[in-house]
XYZ file of C-alpha atoms in Angstrom:
749
model
C 0.115 0.006 0.033
C 1.459 3.317 -1.055
C 2.211 5.857 1.580
C -0.191 8.955 1.766
C 1.558 12.305 2.221
C -0.684 15.381 3.242
C 0.326 18.950 2.285
C -1.391 22.243 3.223
C -0.628 25.331 1.057
C -1.623 28.804 2.359
C -1.156 32.333 0.696
C 1.091 34.555 2.807
C -0.313 37.802 4.231
C -0.938 40.263 1.614
C -1.361 37.473 -1.110
C -4.440 36.048 0.622
C -6.827 37.995 -1.569
C -9.315 35.324 -1.932
C -9.526 34.514 1.815
C -10.099 38.304 2.623
C -12.656 38.398 0.015
C -14.600 35.642 1.458
C -14.275 37.042 4.852
C -15.965 40.353 3.625
C -18.742 38.350 1.946
C -19.369 36.304 4.955
C -19.623 39.284 7.187
C -21.448 41.647 4.888
C -23.718 39.525 2.782
C -24.286 36.673 5.315
C -24.489 38.770 8.339
C -21.931 36.801 10.413
C -20.902 39.767 12.751
C -18.847 37.666 15.155
C -16.455 36.486 12.461
C -13.016 38.122 12.784
C -10.571 36.174 10.630
C -10.600 33.499 7.857
C -7.829 31.417 6.666
C -7.981 29.313 3.225
C -5.886 26.513 2.503
C -5.451 24.118 -0.192
C -4.932 20.647 0.984
C -3.296 17.915 -1.224
C -3.137 14.099 -0.135
C -0.479 12.487 -2.475
C 0.635 8.820 -2.972
C 2.908 7.388 -5.678
C 5.726 9.750 -5.100
C 9.141 9.154 -3.340
C 10.329 11.311 -0.600
C 12.823 13.059 -2.772
C 10.319 13.493 -5.531
C 7.634 14.976 -3.259
C 10.174 17.575 -1.788
C 10.729 18.710 -5.452
C 6.871 18.795 -6.255
C 6.375 20.575 -3.164
C 8.020 23.812 -4.380
C 7.417 23.441 -7.929
C 3.850 22.141 -8.346
C 1.810 22.212 -5.268
C 3.084 25.926 -4.225
C 5.002 28.917 -5.183
C 7.407 29.727 -2.466
C 7.454 33.427 -3.013
C 3.844 33.797 -2.235
C 2.828 30.675 -0.432
C 3.426 29.012 3.157
C 3.670 25.182 3.087
C 2.806 22.915 6.066
C 3.644 19.304 6.151
C 0.960 16.873 7.511
C -0.631 19.209 10.044
C -1.418 22.931 10.450
C -1.696 25.067 13.574
C -5.270 25.793 14.550
C -5.842 28.533 17.321
C -7.985 27.465 20.250
C -11.828 28.218 19.707
C -11.327 28.307 15.939
C -13.896 26.434 13.825
C -12.577 24.347 10.735
C -13.992 22.573 7.871
C -12.938 21.206 4.507
C -14.761 20.849 1.227
C -13.952 18.390 -1.688
C -15.593 17.492 -5.021
C -18.275 14.763 -5.009
C -17.184 11.460 -6.163
C -17.431 11.410 -9.991
C -16.866 15.080 -10.370
C -13.775 16.359 -12.196
C -11.235 17.986 -9.880
C -9.034 20.072 -12.323
C -6.707 21.091 -9.439
C -5.956 17.438 -8.489
C -5.775 16.317 -12.071
C -3.430 19.017 -13.083
C -1.074 18.550 -10.078
C -0.735 14.700 -10.822
C 0.050 15.437 -14.682
C 2.674 17.869 -13.710
C 4.159 15.409 -11.036
C 4.614 12.784 -13.737
C 6.257 15.203 -15.868
C 8.621 16.304 -13.134
C 9.550 12.608 -12.341
C 9.166 11.238 -15.827
C 7.553 8.195 -14.236
C 4.206 6.923 -13.199
C 1.453 9.426 -12.412
C 0.765 9.751 -8.801
C -2.598 9.704 -7.279
C -3.672 13.088 -5.982
C -6.674 14.364 -4.156
C -7.567 17.842 -2.979
C -9.691 19.844 -0.875
C -10.181 23.275 0.521
C -9.815 24.010 4.244
C -11.545 26.989 5.871
C -10.348 28.103 9.335
C -12.607 30.618 11.067
C -11.767 32.719 14.169
C -14.105 34.693 16.207
C -17.298 34.431 18.292
C -19.294 32.177 15.684
C -22.263 30.220 17.069
C -23.049 26.743 15.920
C -25.939 28.103 13.953
C -23.795 30.656 12.258
C -21.173 27.971 11.585
C -23.699 25.676 9.715
C -25.032 28.758 7.774
C -21.361 29.406 6.625
C -20.869 25.745 5.462
C -24.360 25.835 3.759
C -23.368 29.123 1.847
C -19.979 28.014 0.816
C -20.699 24.220 -0.049
C -22.831 23.921 -3.203
C -24.393 20.242 -2.934
C -24.469 20.051 -6.710
C -20.856 19.641 -6.970
C -19.308 19.306 -3.455
C -19.499 18.062 0.118
C -17.812 18.369 3.523
C -14.565 16.211 3.750
C -13.309 14.479 6.459
C -10.429 16.096 8.253
C -8.701 12.756 8.852
C -5.921 11.698 6.395
C -6.925 8.485 4.531
C -4.768 5.480 4.775
C -4.875 4.838 1.087
C -5.941 6.736 -2.020
C -6.685 3.678 -4.048
C -10.348 3.619 -5.282
C -12.438 0.470 -5.292
C -15.358 0.399 -7.715
C -18.261 -1.978 -7.872
C -18.439 -3.641 -11.258
C -21.654 -2.365 -12.970
C -24.336 -4.710 -13.972
C -25.155 -5.658 -17.592
C -27.584 -3.192 -19.301
C -31.130 -4.688 -18.734
C -34.046 -4.806 -21.222
C -37.186 -3.021 -20.090
C -39.084 -6.300 -19.722
C -42.802 -6.207 -21.175
C -42.474 -2.544 -22.578
C -44.118 -3.369 -25.703
C -46.953 -4.951 -24.104
C -47.730 -2.475 -21.362
C -51.015 -0.764 -20.838
C -51.335 3.033 -20.846
C -51.264 3.219 -17.187
C -48.081 0.808 -16.673
C -46.281 3.053 -19.327
C -47.288 6.233 -17.410
C -45.991 4.624 -14.259
C -42.512 3.870 -15.878
C -42.533 7.321 -17.513
C -43.007 8.972 -14.148
C -40.248 7.021 -12.610
C -37.514 7.715 -15.074
C -37.413 11.406 -15.228
C -37.439 11.619 -19.046
C -37.247 14.885 -20.993
C -39.346 13.344 -23.819
C -42.936 13.745 -23.630
C -45.385 10.933 -22.598
C -46.506 10.741 -26.210
C -42.973 10.474 -27.188
C -42.478 7.363 -25.105
C -45.681 5.953 -26.526
C -44.165 6.453 -30.032
C -41.000 4.580 -28.940
C -43.343 1.710 -27.866
C -45.145 1.485 -31.066
C -41.705 1.495 -32.869
C -40.195 -1.288 -30.821
C -43.519 -3.403 -30.958
C -44.188 -3.016 -34.713
C -40.673 -2.563 -36.268
C -37.987 -4.121 -33.910
C -40.531 -6.567 -32.477
C -38.716 -6.601 -29.082
C -38.436 -4.759 -25.810
C -35.840 -1.803 -25.594
C -32.931 -1.691 -23.340
C -32.459 1.078 -20.792
C -29.599 2.442 -22.825
C -31.834 2.758 -26.049
C -34.521 4.812 -24.227
C -31.972 7.011 -22.539
C -30.171 7.497 -25.940
C -33.549 8.466 -27.649
C -34.385 10.679 -24.837
C -31.077 12.428 -25.084
C -31.302 12.423 -29.081
C -34.670 14.198 -29.045
C -33.900 16.539 -26.093
C -34.746 20.157 -26.626
C -30.947 20.881 -26.218
C -30.007 18.637 -29.149
C -32.997 19.105 -31.557
C -34.538 22.385 -30.631
C -37.820 20.924 -30.306
C -39.385 24.089 -28.814
C -38.283 26.145 -31.725
C -39.545 23.455 -33.995
C -43.134 23.256 -32.489
C -45.594 23.413 -34.945
C -47.732 26.781 -34.793
C -51.191 25.801 -35.715
C -52.709 29.218 -35.008
C -51.240 32.634 -34.443
C -53.644 35.294 -33.169
C -52.863 38.815 -33.156
C -54.979 41.432 -31.463
C -56.812 44.187 -33.393
C -55.729 47.894 -33.169
C -53.349 50.317 -34.776
C -50.476 49.368 -32.524
C -50.612 45.735 -33.988
C -50.557 46.538 -37.602
C -46.807 46.398 -38.015
C -46.990 42.757 -36.492
C -49.741 41.658 -38.790
C -47.951 43.173 -41.826
C -44.882 41.150 -40.593
C -46.998 37.806 -40.375
C -48.318 38.591 -43.796
C -44.876 39.161 -45.348
C -43.592 35.928 -43.568
C -46.336 33.785 -45.001
C -45.745 35.138 -48.667
C -42.017 34.666 -48.284
C -42.528 31.175 -47.241
C -44.153 30.147 -50.551
C -40.954 31.692 -52.316
C -38.383 29.941 -50.125
C -40.228 26.586 -49.512
C -42.339 26.385 -52.669
C -45.377 24.294 -52.454
C -44.168 22.280 -49.626
C -46.276 22.073 -46.371
C -43.310 22.837 -44.119
C -44.609 23.614 -40.642
C -44.680 27.183 -39.332
C -42.535 27.424 -36.524
C -40.135 29.762 -34.539
C -37.218 28.188 -36.070
C -38.654 28.833 -39.550
C -39.381 32.510 -38.776
C -35.815 33.004 -37.576
C -34.066 31.546 -40.601
C -36.392 32.325 -43.491
C -35.124 35.666 -43.922
C -31.342 34.416 -44.547
C -32.683 31.755 -46.852
C -34.412 34.303 -48.994
C -31.489 36.440 -49.146
C -29.375 33.546 -50.122
C -32.053 32.582 -53.024
C -31.409 36.107 -54.269
C -27.684 35.477 -54.669
C -26.885 38.168 -51.851
C -25.047 35.848 -49.507
C -21.955 34.755 -51.922
C -19.655 34.414 -48.901
C -21.796 31.986 -46.926
C -20.163 28.661 -46.296
C -22.520 25.980 -46.567
C -21.891 22.223 -45.361
C -23.737 19.280 -43.761
C -21.004 19.431 -40.980
C -21.246 23.204 -39.907
C -21.883 23.666 -36.300
C -21.476 27.446 -36.347
C -22.223 30.128 -38.808
C -19.534 30.138 -41.342
C -18.447 32.839 -43.946
C -15.717 32.936 -46.605
C -13.594 36.224 -46.250
C -10.442 37.276 -48.168
C -7.341 37.958 -45.982
C -4.148 39.504 -47.190
C -1.088 37.796 -46.115
C 2.379 38.976 -47.347
C 0.909 40.621 -50.149
C -1.135 37.675 -51.377
C -4.935 37.037 -51.184
C -6.011 34.013 -49.369
C -9.608 32.643 -48.624
C -10.292 32.003 -44.955
C -13.291 30.765 -43.193
C -14.691 32.913 -40.133
C -17.131 31.082 -37.793
C -19.614 32.538 -35.304
C -21.250 30.661 -32.440
C -23.163 31.288 -29.214
C -23.801 29.010 -26.401
C -26.407 29.234 -23.590
C -25.826 27.385 -20.338
C -28.751 29.032 -18.224
C -29.671 25.868 -16.245
C -26.129 24.569 -15.303
C -24.850 28.156 -14.183
C -28.057 28.387 -12.246
C -27.235 25.361 -10.206
C -23.344 25.261 -10.445
C -22.158 28.710 -11.451
C -18.460 28.092 -12.010
C -18.662 24.854 -13.792
C -21.896 25.971 -15.781
C -20.272 29.313 -16.879
C -17.074 27.832 -17.709
C -18.456 25.254 -19.895
C -20.674 27.795 -21.476
C -17.488 29.212 -22.978
C -15.959 25.798 -23.554
C -19.043 24.812 -25.509
C -19.144 27.823 -27.690
C -15.455 27.310 -28.464
C -16.110 23.698 -29.443
C -18.311 24.143 -32.189
C -16.090 26.432 -34.570
C -13.064 24.205 -33.190
C -14.868 21.165 -34.552
C -14.793 23.053 -37.835
C -11.167 23.305 -37.650
C -11.330 27.009 -36.719
C -9.073 28.746 -34.286
C -11.227 30.840 -31.778
C -9.681 33.984 -30.749
C -12.270 36.186 -29.304
C -15.396 35.834 -27.062
C -18.112 37.810 -25.780
C -20.348 37.205 -22.657
C -23.848 38.597 -22.078
C -25.808 37.470 -18.949
C -28.885 38.267 -17.007
C -29.223 38.024 -13.232
C -31.594 39.103 -10.446
C -30.545 41.781 -8.038
C -27.244 40.612 -6.539
C -27.386 43.170 -3.732
C -30.583 41.371 -2.327
C -29.730 39.883 1.143
C -28.808 36.281 1.260
C -31.725 35.601 3.540
C -34.364 36.559 0.785
C -32.968 34.115 -1.626
C -35.759 32.467 -3.671
C -36.594 28.837 -2.481
C -34.561 26.305 -4.149
C -32.028 28.652 -5.711
C -28.510 29.765 -4.821
C -28.182 33.421 -3.850
C -28.095 35.731 -6.780
C -24.742 37.282 -5.474
C -23.231 33.778 -5.396
C -24.246 33.080 -8.821
C -23.242 36.392 -10.356
C -19.838 36.431 -8.905
C -18.955 32.577 -9.066
C -20.295 32.598 -12.796
C -17.984 35.446 -13.676
C -15.038 33.531 -12.141
C -15.706 30.442 -14.111
C -16.225 32.036 -17.403
C -13.171 34.219 -16.959
C -10.972 31.259 -15.512
C -11.808 29.068 -18.730
C -10.978 31.966 -20.990
C -7.740 33.016 -19.364
C -6.495 29.254 -19.267
C -7.311 28.424 -22.777
C -5.929 31.885 -24.070
C -9.001 33.546 -25.442
C -9.438 37.299 -25.327
C -13.027 38.364 -24.146
C -13.860 41.666 -26.000
C -17.399 42.353 -24.688
C -19.151 41.469 -21.124
C -22.404 42.741 -20.097
C -24.752 41.712 -17.346
C -28.540 42.756 -17.381
C -30.385 43.006 -14.035
C -33.912 42.238 -13.701
C -36.165 40.336 -11.507
C -37.262 38.119 -14.374
C -33.915 36.385 -14.082
C -34.295 35.521 -10.444
C -36.146 32.412 -11.288
C -33.932 31.434 -14.182
C -30.572 32.835 -15.138
C -29.397 33.881 -18.484
C -25.807 32.814 -19.489
C -24.563 33.435 -22.953
C -21.026 32.879 -24.378
C -20.398 33.775 -28.171
C -17.102 33.270 -30.000
C -15.320 34.043 -33.159
C -13.063 31.638 -34.875
C -11.001 31.464 -38.139
C -9.170 29.218 -40.289
C -7.516 29.124 -43.779
C -10.149 27.385 -46.022
C -7.635 25.139 -47.427
C -7.293 23.450 -44.106
C -11.003 22.489 -44.094
C -11.781 19.589 -46.305
C -15.274 18.279 -45.514
C -16.042 14.850 -46.966
C -18.966 12.552 -47.046
C -18.280 9.659 -44.651
C -18.196 6.247 -46.210
C -18.423 2.655 -45.240
C -15.181 1.381 -43.505
C -14.197 4.969 -42.206
C -12.981 4.984 -38.623
C -14.315 7.290 -35.851
C -11.352 8.408 -33.659
C -12.237 9.820 -30.189
C -9.873 12.608 -29.219
C -9.198 14.364 -25.941
C -10.285 13.959 -22.430
C -11.673 10.673 -20.907
C -15.141 9.966 -19.899
C -16.771 10.178 -16.454
C -20.051 10.677 -14.790
C -19.836 14.486 -15.055
C -22.382 15.754 -17.588
C -24.614 12.510 -17.573
C -27.919 13.829 -18.537
C -26.985 17.313 -19.256
C -28.985 17.656 -22.488
C -32.150 16.155 -20.971
C -31.687 18.037 -17.764
C -31.746 21.335 -19.488
C -34.875 20.202 -21.370
C -37.138 19.669 -18.582
C -38.916 21.490 -15.692
C -37.194 21.821 -12.332
C -38.106 22.047 -8.686
C -36.877 22.667 -5.013
C -35.129 19.453 -5.249
C -33.156 20.051 -8.542
C -30.277 21.756 -6.649
C -29.156 18.654 -5.059
C -30.620 16.094 -7.501
C -28.905 17.377 -10.645
C -25.130 17.536 -10.023
C -24.055 14.813 -12.374
C -25.777 16.780 -15.154
C -23.362 19.684 -14.868
C -20.364 19.382 -17.261
C -16.847 19.983 -15.812
C -14.745 21.913 -18.168
C -11.048 21.156 -18.800
C -9.528 24.084 -20.714
C -5.864 22.788 -20.848
C -7.136 19.660 -23.015
C -9.127 21.943 -25.208
C -6.119 24.133 -25.777
C -4.140 21.026 -26.942
C -6.908 20.312 -29.488
C -6.743 23.723 -30.580
C -2.982 23.384 -31.389
C -3.562 19.962 -33.192
C -6.279 21.479 -35.338
C -4.230 24.485 -36.307
C -1.796 21.976 -37.967
C -2.962 22.012 -41.678
C -1.585 18.679 -42.540
C -3.568 17.178 -39.707
C -6.717 19.311 -40.176
C -6.965 18.224 -43.865
C -7.157 14.515 -42.832
C -10.411 15.001 -41.197
C -13.539 14.115 -43.352
C -15.934 15.288 -40.689
C -15.909 16.346 -36.858
C -18.458 16.695 -33.972
C -17.740 17.898 -30.462
C -18.875 16.019 -27.320
C -21.282 18.865 -26.224
C -24.947 17.830 -25.422
C -25.442 14.159 -25.701
C -22.021 12.542 -25.385
C -21.253 9.513 -27.477
C -24.571 8.957 -28.803
C -25.049 12.194 -30.278
C -21.657 13.428 -31.015
C -20.657 10.239 -32.837
C -24.227 9.318 -33.682
C -24.631 12.459 -35.849
C -21.509 11.683 -38.002
C -22.884 9.323 -40.473
C -26.240 7.326 -41.167
C -24.726 3.947 -40.144
C -22.566 3.332 -37.038
C -21.283 0.651 -34.951
C -19.684 1.947 -31.696
C -17.583 -0.151 -29.260
C -18.218 1.429 -25.737
C -15.713 -0.761 -24.211
C -13.053 1.146 -26.204
C -14.013 4.428 -24.652
C -11.273 5.364 -22.327
C -12.622 6.010 -18.687
C -11.596 8.495 -15.889
C -12.327 5.806 -13.414
C -13.920 2.372 -13.178
C -17.402 1.642 -12.462
C -19.288 3.309 -15.563
C -22.042 1.171 -17.108
C -22.984 1.264 -20.813
C -25.650 3.748 -20.373
C -23.213 6.213 -18.807
C -20.685 5.749 -21.465
C -23.244 6.457 -24.131
C -24.711 9.658 -22.811
C -21.936 11.205 -20.556
C -21.029 14.803 -21.743
C -17.550 14.711 -20.252
C -15.246 17.544 -21.669
C -13.175 18.127 -23.626
C -13.524 15.422 -26.477
C -14.095 15.505 -30.297
C -15.020 12.775 -32.713
C -13.384 12.835 -36.028
C -14.134 10.732 -39.145
C -10.919 9.433 -40.902
C -10.024 7.108 -43.849
C -8.692 3.915 -42.505
C -5.089 4.701 -43.927
C -4.966 8.140 -42.204
C -5.808 6.802 -38.730
C -2.246 6.132 -37.564
C -0.796 9.577 -38.644
C -3.583 11.389 -36.814
C -2.989 9.509 -33.575
C 0.740 10.147 -33.653
C 0.210 13.737 -34.119
C -2.362 13.875 -31.507
C 0.149 12.024 -29.056
C 2.867 14.633 -29.655
C 0.285 17.159 -28.237
C -0.213 14.975 -25.194
C -3.675 14.059 -26.327
C -5.103 10.630 -26.274
C -6.602 9.616 -29.613
C -8.025 6.168 -30.189
C -10.721 4.347 -32.703
C -13.985 3.778 -31.235
C -16.389 3.254 -34.007
C -16.872 2.599 -37.674
C -19.080 3.903 -40.491
C -21.409 1.099 -41.930
C -23.526 0.655 -44.845
C -26.730 -0.161 -43.186
C -28.379 3.106 -41.604
C -28.451 1.961 -38.074
C -26.879 3.181 -34.794
C -25.415 0.346 -33.000
C -23.428 0.269 -29.723
C -21.745 -2.684 -28.086
C -20.764 -3.125 -24.468
C -19.438 -6.178 -22.834
C -20.085 -8.485 -25.871
C -23.890 -7.253 -26.056
C -25.579 -5.202 -28.547
C -27.032 -2.441 -25.996
C -28.396 -0.193 -28.849
C -29.725 -1.019 -32.125
C -31.984 1.699 -33.601
C -32.740 2.564 -37.228
C -31.604 5.911 -38.438
C -35.094 6.702 -39.861
C -36.683 6.389 -36.356
C -34.057 8.538 -34.689
C -34.624 11.296 -37.394
C -38.000 11.591 -36.667
C -37.235 13.492 -33.565
C -40.132 12.006 -31.779
C -43.871 13.106 -31.908
C -44.558 16.412 -33.454
C -45.401 19.108 -31.091
C -48.051 21.696 -31.592
C -49.009 24.969 -30.081
C -51.009 28.172 -30.450
C -49.635 31.628 -30.225
C -51.279 34.787 -29.065
C -49.571 38.214 -29.409
C -50.822 40.502 -26.764
C -50.298 44.236 -26.396
C -47.275 45.152 -24.235
C -48.411 47.124 -21.062
C -46.898 50.203 -20.524
C -45.665 49.433 -17.085
C -43.633 46.499 -18.377
C -41.734 48.858 -20.636
C -38.152 49.106 -19.149
C -37.791 52.601 -20.307
C -40.545 53.728 -18.020
C -39.315 51.673 -14.959
C -37.395 54.731 -13.258
C -37.967 54.753 -9.363
C -40.695 57.389 -8.631
C -38.529 58.956 -5.866
C -36.033 60.253 -8.598
C -38.754 62.546 -9.704
C -38.841 64.357 -6.478
C -35.130 65.334 -6.670
C -33.423 68.224 -8.213
C -32.295 67.346 -11.866
C -28.490 67.070 -10.816
C -29.078 64.854 -7.889
C -31.581 62.670 -9.794
C -29.074 62.215 -12.650
C -26.367 61.284 -10.089
C -28.665 58.761 -8.328
C -29.947 57.284 -11.351
C -26.319 56.524 -12.396
C -26.050 54.237 -9.130
C -28.899 52.133 -10.238
C -27.907 48.480 -11.306
C -29.347 48.717 -14.767
C -27.305 51.895 -15.241
C -24.132 51.954 -13.277
C -20.717 51.084 -14.833
C -19.860 47.523 -15.101
C -16.171 48.076 -15.103
C -15.605 46.183 -12.101
C -17.209 43.033 -13.575
C -15.517 43.472 -17.045
C -11.962 43.651 -15.403
C -12.365 39.942 -14.390
C -11.993 39.067 -18.122
C -8.779 39.501 -19.973
C -9.235 41.333 -23.554
C -5.459 41.550 -24.229
C -4.941 37.847 -24.963
C -3.185 37.170 -28.051
C -2.450 40.795 -28.781
C -5.089 40.898 -31.524
C -7.869 43.002 -29.825
C -8.410 46.157 -31.787
C -10.987 47.839 -29.712
C -10.603 47.252 -25.900
C -13.772 46.879 -23.620
C -13.272 50.571 -22.443
C -11.955 53.589 -24.206
C -11.383 57.301 -23.842
C -8.898 59.351 -21.984
C -9.428 57.516 -18.584
C -10.368 54.120 -20.254
C -13.884 54.292 -18.811
C -16.124 54.487 -21.623
C -17.698 51.255 -22.615
C -17.066 50.251 -26.389
C -20.288 49.336 -28.219
C -18.604 46.713 -30.542
C -15.746 44.330 -30.269
C -13.132 44.081 -32.927
C -10.234 41.797 -33.427
C -7.562 40.721 -35.966
C -7.608 37.366 -37.461
C -4.901 35.347 -35.793
C -2.489 34.241 -38.511
C -0.277 31.270 -38.444
C 3.296 31.366 -37.115
C 5.539 33.111 -39.302
C 3.003 35.193 -41.057
C 2.726 38.897 -41.009
C -0.178 40.588 -39.161
C -1.894 42.264 -42.101
C -5.071 40.405 -41.618
C -8.876 41.038 -41.747
C -10.263 42.293 -38.592
C -13.861 41.545 -37.558
C -16.220 43.075 -35.345
C -19.027 41.391 -33.315
C -20.954 42.540 -30.343
C -23.296 45.432 -29.192
C -23.769 47.671 -32.003
C -26.213 50.598 -32.173
C -29.599 49.877 -34.082
C -28.624 52.352 -36.685
C -25.297 50.683 -37.252
C -24.401 47.734 -39.436
C -21.924 45.031 -38.755
C -19.322 44.750 -41.432
C -15.645 43.255 -41.938
C -12.728 45.827 -41.908
C -9.814 45.344 -44.428
C -6.277 45.682 -43.486
C -4.275 45.835 -40.327
C -5.076 46.904 -36.992
C -3.482 50.205 -37.544
C -5.438 50.565 -40.994
C -8.804 49.900 -39.129
C -8.404 52.322 -36.519
C -6.951 55.085 -39.098
C -10.098 54.520 -41.211
C -12.384 54.816 -38.287
C -10.412 58.071 -37.193
C -10.870 59.584 -40.601
C -14.611 58.777 -40.747
C -15.037 60.335 -37.298
C -13.176 63.494 -38.264
C -15.299 63.913 -41.350
C -18.104 63.952 -39.129
C -19.519 60.436 -39.864
C -20.411 57.803 -37.269
C -17.543 55.306 -37.743
C -19.747 52.477 -36.889
C -22.535 53.316 -39.015
C -20.358 53.175 -42.065
C -19.492 50.338 -44.286
C -15.902 49.594 -44.921
C -15.615 47.345 -47.967
C -12.814 45.101 -49.163
C -10.384 46.803 -51.377
């Protein structure tokens, strides 16, 4: 049994900024008046290192001697202090421990040691037992963490129970409606009861057998709102618009939409839906030949356009991709991880298109973060905790992966108290010559690239597609993905290698849905070997392997003869890459585990996306009191103009957000043209974000720059030609001539 060594690391006085911030938060927002001091330590339990190697790792990996104090085995705890430790739940990804173990293996050039980490809080002052419990409840989010034992374990070896074989749902195809309803209620499906009845009909009439549990979970994931946008594809059978002059523009818009449908869709009976309304305009413009730069492909997971870029005096064709991701539900229940994977998810879509993502934007919606913790809505985390921790999660991911964030804005409204809004948007680019999209053919190999699979993210797609209640905060922990930015950074470097990128026929990221969707969408016919999917730990069953959304992973389609070259290149980037599936002629999704065929579903059935959803729409008049422009506090009207103006500037919806924005780094990569704040004192928020396209190593920086973000309604977005200096110079000339630089259109030379 390997010896376990314990280590505590604490920031020196003056560098203990996080501990002091938590102390202020507990005193001012939690109201713990008797609390006098707080110490915060990182605790590491390590086994598998010799004493000599541990001494080296102690001052190079686990601590920074210039700012940290290191304690071996024990720490001095003053009398009457209270102490508790916090660790991740079993199965949750711990980046701190994982990174430490990887670095230790690099240091010793030997086997990877076992590392467990925890955070230790030491509180001093007159603290009652009730206050102590209140503090622990505030700090420990049960979705991801638990209170850890203060005793050192004798071993770090983990013992996992071997999972049972995947079972069939015996009698499923013969169940009565009542029996089916009982099963539906017990499973927590995101699909509707009508969808489950549709499944019963399929297995009864087509497959002539009962389904496996995995098959039902895969179908539930595949048809989730997150993966198939069922809400936006709901068929609107009737749209009722009230009469009155104020509704005339809406009625005209509806009439124009119906007329345009006949032009775009012809005589087809394509359902009226929100998705059709959102995309019809762009389709009509493309039919007129006005979108010649739009890049079209069956593979695209992001909006992609083709642009000319000048490099060393020659013109090249590049693809620029735009993508946004919402992570409202995950951020609501686990702010740090939810916001971090919001950015990670946004990055992965252009990255799967072989684009290098170089700039990000974050828009969020929150309730009032100044509301006392005691007034927190039942079943919710405090708004202040969500807001601050989510900002830390998003910025942490961006800073680790090396991504500039050019625009950050948070909207405050009581409507976001019940459901937070978390949006991340990114821009990426790549030479068009690096992207050779092909059609998967029988015999092609699917290679899984990147991180290993765990329970984190199991049910994420379905979890964000169903209603939640007071129990969701503690019951949905496994649904929240855990980001792994260093691994995604390695994938970025690999995909910037043109020789490797050109081997890829098609690529998909492991966002919502895991194996069943990421690989399942790549081709019509697939055979997947779940036993070959590498795991973070043992004990996962076939269903978990099929639906886990563990980050950061990619599935790539390669011709058989290119597999070895691709895997060799991935290994040079310290990335695991290995074949897990093959493309087949027969259009069926098949998954094997432990010698059993646990998923065997026809592509035709999967592509139905379940039972069609129907709804009626009613457009009512907006009440004047609901107009945010009129929601100025009445007490301001009683003040003199100067005082009212000053008081208004302090309102959450109006005040400066520079403190929030400074959590994010806009300078990474040295490609940002417009920083988030400008002016003489760098206090004026920019209304757009502009960055240069990042060229490959060895090329000059005469590249096209793109803007993206908040632009006034009278302005239009457009690409700018030339270097950063040329862009700024052009804007300056327009301003000097009396024009609004952002309302002008700068065309390619």
